[in-house]
mmCIF file of C-alpha atoms in Angstrom:
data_model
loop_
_atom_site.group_PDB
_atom_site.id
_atom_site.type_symbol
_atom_site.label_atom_id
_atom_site.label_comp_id
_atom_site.label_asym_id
_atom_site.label_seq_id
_atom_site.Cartn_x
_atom_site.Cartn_y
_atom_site.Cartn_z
ATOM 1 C CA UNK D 572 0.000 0.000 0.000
ATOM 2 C CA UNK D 573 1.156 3.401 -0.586
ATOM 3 C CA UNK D 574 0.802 6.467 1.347
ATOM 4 C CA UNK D 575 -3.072 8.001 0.622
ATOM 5 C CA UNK D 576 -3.183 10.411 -1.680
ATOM 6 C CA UNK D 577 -5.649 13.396 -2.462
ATOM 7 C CA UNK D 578 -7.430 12.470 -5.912
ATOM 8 C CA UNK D 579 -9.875 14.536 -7.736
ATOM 9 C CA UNK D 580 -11.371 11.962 -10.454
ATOM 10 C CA UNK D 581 -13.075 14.135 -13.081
ATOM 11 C CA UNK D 582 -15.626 11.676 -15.495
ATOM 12 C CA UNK D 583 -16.325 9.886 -12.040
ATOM 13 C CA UNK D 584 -19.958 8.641 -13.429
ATOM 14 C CA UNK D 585 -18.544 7.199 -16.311
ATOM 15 C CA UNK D 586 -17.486 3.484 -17.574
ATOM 16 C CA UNK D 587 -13.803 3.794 -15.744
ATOM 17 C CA UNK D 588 -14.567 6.892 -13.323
ATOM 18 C CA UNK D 589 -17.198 4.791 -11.672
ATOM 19 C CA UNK D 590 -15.393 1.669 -11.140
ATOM 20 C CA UNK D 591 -12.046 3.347 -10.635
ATOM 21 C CA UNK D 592 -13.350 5.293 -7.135
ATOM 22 C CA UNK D 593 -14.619 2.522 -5.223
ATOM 23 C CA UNK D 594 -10.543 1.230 -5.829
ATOM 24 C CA UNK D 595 -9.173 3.979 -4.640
ATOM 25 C CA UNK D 596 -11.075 4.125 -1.200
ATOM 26 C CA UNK D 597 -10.314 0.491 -0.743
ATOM 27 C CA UNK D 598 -6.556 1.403 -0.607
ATOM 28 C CA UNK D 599 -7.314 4.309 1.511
ATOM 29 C CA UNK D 600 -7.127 7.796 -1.183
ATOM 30 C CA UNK D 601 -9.027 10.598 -0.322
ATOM 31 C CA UNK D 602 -11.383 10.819 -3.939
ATOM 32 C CA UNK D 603 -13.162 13.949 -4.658
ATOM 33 C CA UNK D 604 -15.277 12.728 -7.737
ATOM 34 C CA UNK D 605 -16.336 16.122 -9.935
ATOM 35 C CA UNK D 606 -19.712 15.265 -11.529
ATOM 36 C CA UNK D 607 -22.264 17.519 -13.310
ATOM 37 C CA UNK D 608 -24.837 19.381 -12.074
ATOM 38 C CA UNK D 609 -27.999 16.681 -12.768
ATOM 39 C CA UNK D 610 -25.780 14.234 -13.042
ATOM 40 C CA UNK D 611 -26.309 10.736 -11.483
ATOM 41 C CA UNK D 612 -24.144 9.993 -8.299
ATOM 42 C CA UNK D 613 -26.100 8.108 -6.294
ATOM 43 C CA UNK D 614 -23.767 4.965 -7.008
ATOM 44 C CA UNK D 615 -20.525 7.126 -5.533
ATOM 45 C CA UNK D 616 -20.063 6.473 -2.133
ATOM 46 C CA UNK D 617 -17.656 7.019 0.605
ATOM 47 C CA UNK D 618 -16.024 9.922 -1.409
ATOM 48 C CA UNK D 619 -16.351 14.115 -1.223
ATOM 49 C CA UNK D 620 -18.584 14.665 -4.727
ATOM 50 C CA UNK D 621 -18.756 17.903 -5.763
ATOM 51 C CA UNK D 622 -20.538 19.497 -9.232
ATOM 52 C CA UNK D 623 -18.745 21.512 -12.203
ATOM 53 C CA UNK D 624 -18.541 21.761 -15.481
ATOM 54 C CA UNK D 625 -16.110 19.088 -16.536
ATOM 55 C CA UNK D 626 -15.475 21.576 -20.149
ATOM 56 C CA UNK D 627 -14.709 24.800 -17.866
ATOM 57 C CA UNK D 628 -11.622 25.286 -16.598
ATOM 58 C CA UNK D 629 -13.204 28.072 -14.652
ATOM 59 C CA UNK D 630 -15.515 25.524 -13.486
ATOM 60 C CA UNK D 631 -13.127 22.709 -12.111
ATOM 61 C CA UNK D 632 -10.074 24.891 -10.704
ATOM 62 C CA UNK D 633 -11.434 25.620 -6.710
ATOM 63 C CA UNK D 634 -11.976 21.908 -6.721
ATOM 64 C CA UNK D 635 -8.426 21.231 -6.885
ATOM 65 C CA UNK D 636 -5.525 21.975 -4.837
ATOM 66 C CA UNK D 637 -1.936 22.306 -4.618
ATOM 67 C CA UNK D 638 -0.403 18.545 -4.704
ATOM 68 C CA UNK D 639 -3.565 16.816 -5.506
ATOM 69 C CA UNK D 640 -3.686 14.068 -8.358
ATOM 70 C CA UNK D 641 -6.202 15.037 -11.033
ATOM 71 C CA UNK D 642 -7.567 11.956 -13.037
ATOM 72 C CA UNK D 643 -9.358 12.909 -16.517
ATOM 73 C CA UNK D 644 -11.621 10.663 -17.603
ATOM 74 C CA UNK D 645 -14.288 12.538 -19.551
ATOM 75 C CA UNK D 646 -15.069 11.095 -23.002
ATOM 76 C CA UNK D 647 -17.575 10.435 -25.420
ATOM 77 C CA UNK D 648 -19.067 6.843 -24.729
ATOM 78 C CA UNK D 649 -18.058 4.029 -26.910
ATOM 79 C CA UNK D 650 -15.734 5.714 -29.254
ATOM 80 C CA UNK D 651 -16.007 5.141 -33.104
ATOM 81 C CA UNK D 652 -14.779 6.372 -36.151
ATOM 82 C CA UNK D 653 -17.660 8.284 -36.809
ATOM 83 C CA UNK D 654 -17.536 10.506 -33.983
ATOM 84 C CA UNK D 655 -15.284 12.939 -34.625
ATOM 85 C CA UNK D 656 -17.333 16.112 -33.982
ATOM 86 C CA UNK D 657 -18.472 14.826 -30.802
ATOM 87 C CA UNK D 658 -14.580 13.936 -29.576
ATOM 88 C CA UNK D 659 -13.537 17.731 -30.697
ATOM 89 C CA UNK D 660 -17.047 18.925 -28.309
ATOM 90 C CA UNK D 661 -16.543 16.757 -25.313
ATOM 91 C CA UNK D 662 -13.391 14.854 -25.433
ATOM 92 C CA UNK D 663 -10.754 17.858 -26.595
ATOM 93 C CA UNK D 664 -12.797 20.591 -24.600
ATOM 94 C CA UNK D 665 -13.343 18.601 -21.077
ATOM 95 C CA UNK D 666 -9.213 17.391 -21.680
ATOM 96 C CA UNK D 667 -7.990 20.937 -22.256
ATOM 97 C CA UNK D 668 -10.236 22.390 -19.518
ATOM 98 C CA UNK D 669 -8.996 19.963 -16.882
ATOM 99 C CA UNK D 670 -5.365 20.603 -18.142
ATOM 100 C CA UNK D 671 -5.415 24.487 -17.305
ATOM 101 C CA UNK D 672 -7.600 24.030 -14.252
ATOM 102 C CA UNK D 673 -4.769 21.782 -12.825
ATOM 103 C CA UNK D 674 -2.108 24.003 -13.712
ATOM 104 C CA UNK D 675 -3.985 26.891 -12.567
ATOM 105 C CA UNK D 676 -4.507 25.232 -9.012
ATOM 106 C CA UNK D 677 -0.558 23.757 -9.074
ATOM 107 C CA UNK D 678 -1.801 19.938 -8.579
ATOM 108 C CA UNK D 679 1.260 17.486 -7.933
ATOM 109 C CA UNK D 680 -0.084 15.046 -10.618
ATOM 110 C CA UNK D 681 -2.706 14.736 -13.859
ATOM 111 C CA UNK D 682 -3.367 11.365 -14.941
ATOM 112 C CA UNK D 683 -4.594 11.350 -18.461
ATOM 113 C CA UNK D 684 -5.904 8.209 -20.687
ATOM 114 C CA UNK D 685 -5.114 8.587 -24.252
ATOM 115 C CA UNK D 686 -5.079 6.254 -26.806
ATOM 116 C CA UNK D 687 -2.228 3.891 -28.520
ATOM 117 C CA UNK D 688 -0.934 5.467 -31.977
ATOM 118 C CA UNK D 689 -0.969 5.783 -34.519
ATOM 119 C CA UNK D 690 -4.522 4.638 -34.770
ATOM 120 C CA UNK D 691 -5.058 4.882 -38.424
ATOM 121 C CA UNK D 692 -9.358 3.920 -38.433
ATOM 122 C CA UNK D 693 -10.148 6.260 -35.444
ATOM 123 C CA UNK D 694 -8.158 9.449 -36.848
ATOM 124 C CA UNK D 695 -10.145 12.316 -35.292
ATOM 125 C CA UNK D 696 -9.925 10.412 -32.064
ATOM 126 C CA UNK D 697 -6.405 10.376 -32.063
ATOM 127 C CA UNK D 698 -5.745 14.023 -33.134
ATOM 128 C CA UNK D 699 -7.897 15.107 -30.247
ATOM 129 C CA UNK D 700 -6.000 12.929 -27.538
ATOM 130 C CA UNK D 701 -2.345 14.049 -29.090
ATOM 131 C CA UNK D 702 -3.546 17.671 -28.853
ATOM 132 C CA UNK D 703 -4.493 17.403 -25.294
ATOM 133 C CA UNK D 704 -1.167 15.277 -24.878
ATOM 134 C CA UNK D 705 0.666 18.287 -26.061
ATOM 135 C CA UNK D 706 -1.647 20.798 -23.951
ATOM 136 C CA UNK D 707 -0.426 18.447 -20.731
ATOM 137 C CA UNK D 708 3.340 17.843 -21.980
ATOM 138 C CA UNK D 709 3.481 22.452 -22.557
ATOM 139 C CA UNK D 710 1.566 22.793 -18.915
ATOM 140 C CA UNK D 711 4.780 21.528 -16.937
ATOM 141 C CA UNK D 712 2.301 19.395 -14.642
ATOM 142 C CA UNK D 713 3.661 16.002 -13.493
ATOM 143 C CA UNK D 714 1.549 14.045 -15.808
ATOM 144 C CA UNK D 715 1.593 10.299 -16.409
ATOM 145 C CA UNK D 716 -0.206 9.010 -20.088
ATOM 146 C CA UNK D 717 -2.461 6.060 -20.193
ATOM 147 C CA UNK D 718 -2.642 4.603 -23.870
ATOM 148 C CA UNK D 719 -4.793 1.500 -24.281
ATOM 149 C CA UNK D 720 -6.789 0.978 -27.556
ATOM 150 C CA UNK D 721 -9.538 -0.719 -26.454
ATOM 151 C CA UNK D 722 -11.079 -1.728 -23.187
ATOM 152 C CA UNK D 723 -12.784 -4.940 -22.801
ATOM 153 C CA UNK D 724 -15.534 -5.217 -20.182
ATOM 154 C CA UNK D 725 -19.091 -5.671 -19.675
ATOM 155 C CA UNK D 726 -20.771 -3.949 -22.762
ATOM 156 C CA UNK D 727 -17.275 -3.525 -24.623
ATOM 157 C CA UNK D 728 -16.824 -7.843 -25.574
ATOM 158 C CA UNK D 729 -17.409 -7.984 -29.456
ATOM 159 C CA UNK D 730 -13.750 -7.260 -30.334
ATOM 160 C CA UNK D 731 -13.091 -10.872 -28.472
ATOM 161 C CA UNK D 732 -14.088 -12.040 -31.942
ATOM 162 C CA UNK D 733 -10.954 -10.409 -33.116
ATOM 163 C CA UNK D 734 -8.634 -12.529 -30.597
ATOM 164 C CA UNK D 735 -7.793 -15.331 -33.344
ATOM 165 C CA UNK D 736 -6.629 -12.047 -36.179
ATOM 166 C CA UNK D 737 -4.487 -11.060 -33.214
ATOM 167 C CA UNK D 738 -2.763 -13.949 -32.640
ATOM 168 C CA UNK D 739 -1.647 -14.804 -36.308
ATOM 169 C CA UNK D 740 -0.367 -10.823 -36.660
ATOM 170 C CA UNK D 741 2.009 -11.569 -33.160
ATOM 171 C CA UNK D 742 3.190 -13.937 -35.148
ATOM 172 C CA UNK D 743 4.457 -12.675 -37.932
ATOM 173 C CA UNK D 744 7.498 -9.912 -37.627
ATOM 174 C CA UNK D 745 5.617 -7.610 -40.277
ATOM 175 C CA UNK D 746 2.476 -6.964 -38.007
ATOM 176 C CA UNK D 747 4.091 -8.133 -34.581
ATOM 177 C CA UNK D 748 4.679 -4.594 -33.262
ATOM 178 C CA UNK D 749 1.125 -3.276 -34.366
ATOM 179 C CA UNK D 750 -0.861 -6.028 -33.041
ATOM 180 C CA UNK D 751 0.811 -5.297 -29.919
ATOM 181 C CA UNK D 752 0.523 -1.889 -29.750
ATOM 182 C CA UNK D 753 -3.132 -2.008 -30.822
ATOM 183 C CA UNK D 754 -4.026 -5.030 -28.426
ATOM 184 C CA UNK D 755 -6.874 -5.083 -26.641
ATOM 185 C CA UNK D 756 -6.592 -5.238 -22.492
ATOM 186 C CA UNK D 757 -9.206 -5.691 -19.980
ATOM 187 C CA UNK D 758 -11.120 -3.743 -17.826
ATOM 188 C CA UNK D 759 -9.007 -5.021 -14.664
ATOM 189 C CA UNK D 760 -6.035 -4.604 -16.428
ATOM 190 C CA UNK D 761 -6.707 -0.942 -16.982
ATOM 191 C CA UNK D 762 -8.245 -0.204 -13.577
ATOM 192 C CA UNK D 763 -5.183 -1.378 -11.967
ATOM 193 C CA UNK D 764 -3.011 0.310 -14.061
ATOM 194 C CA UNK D 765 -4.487 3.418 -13.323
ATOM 195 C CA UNK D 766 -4.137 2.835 -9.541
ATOM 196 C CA UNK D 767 -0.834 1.929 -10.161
ATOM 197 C CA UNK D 768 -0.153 5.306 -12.296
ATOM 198 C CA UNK D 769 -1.731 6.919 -9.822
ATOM 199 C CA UNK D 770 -0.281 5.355 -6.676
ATOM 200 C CA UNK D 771 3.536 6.354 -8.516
ATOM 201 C CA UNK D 772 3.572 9.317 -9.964
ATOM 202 C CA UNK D 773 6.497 10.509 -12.273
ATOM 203 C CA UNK D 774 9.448 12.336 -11.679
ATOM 204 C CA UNK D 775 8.224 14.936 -14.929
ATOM 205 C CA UNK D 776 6.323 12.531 -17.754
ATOM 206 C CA UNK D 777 5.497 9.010 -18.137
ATOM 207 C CA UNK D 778 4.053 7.307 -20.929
ATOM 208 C CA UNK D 779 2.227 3.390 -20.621
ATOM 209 C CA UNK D 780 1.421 1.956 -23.601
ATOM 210 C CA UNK D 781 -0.599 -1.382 -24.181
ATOM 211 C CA UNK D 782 2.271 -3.986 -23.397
ATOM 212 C CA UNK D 783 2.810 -1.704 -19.867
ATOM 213 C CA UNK D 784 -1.171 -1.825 -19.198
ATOM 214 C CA UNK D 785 -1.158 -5.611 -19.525
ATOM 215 C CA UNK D 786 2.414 -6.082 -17.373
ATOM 216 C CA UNK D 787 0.739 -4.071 -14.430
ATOM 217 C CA UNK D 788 -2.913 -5.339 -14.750
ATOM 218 C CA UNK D 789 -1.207 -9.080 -13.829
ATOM 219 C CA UNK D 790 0.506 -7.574 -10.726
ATOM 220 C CA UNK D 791 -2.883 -7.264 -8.737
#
């Protein structure tokens, strides 16, 4: 266990921010879980909720303090390549407001999920992720980068049809490296791996790709 930890969770009714909290109060964090005004939090227990609006930066900054670890988890559900307008109204604004509300309040640590690249099919996703990767690397904040490529877990299971097409390109040197940067890792994998990210933060930047997500989610 590692010493508690202040951590302001910002997407904390979503498909990770919801399963992530209960996690963290287990090991003993202090979780303030942001949620918006309306919003259902009737599920979050045992943690500080308070409301703003996750695309304000305004919004979000007296929420956070000096030293705190901000986790940004605010996305458009189910992400798909035809999406792209809604990932430049929800995912870039929420990321980029989060961003300068932590550096505004001097937090000691932003945890950020991104996504593995490049990512030819899901282009606009990926060129709103880099952009808030590059909003987060010219902040200064201690910042550590999740980059999984998909998430499998209860509503997310049809791409275990696509477990046999992974297998043959490991095999072959030609598509080795994509197959494993683009493999798929579970839900337990990645909610562990964010604890863990969370639980060590960096000395400036850290970046965990796909093979890293899998390595820690087998620790726990």
């Amino acid at each position: 266990m590692m010493p508690p930890r202040q951590v302001v969770v910002i997407g904390s009714t979503g498909y990770l921010g919801s399963r992530l909290i209960p996690k963290l109060i287990e090991r003993g964090h202090a979780v303030t879980a942001v949620v918006r005004s309306g919003s259902r939090a009737r599920e979050l227990t045992g943690c500080r909720i308070v409301h703003a609006d996750p695309l304000d930066a305004a919004s979000l900054t007296p929420h956070m303090q000096v030293g705190d670890t901000v986790v940004q988890l605010v996305g458009v559900p189910k992400p798909a390549p035809w999406k792209g307008p809604q990932f430049r109204a929800v995912d870039l604004v929420a990321g980029l407001a989060s961003i300068d509300a932590a550096r505004a309040a001097q937090v000691g640590h932003f945890v950020y999920v991104s996504v593995a690249r490049p990512a030819p099919i899901m282009k606009d996703y990926l060129a709103v992720r880099r952009e808030c990767e590059e909003r987060l690397e010219a902040s200064g904040l201690c910042a550590t980068i999740l980059r999984p490529w998909y998430i499998l877990g209860p509503g997310h299971w049809w791409p275990l049809a696509l477990q046999p097409v992974y297998r043959l390109m490991e095999r072959f040197p030609a598509t080795h490296d994509a197959a494993v940067r683009l493999g798929l890792v579970t839900l337990h994998e990645m909610l562990t791996a964010l604890v863990w990210a969370i639980e060590h933060p960096p000395a400036s930047r850290c970046v965990i790709e796909v093979p890293e997500i899998r390595r820690l989610g087998g620790l726990s």
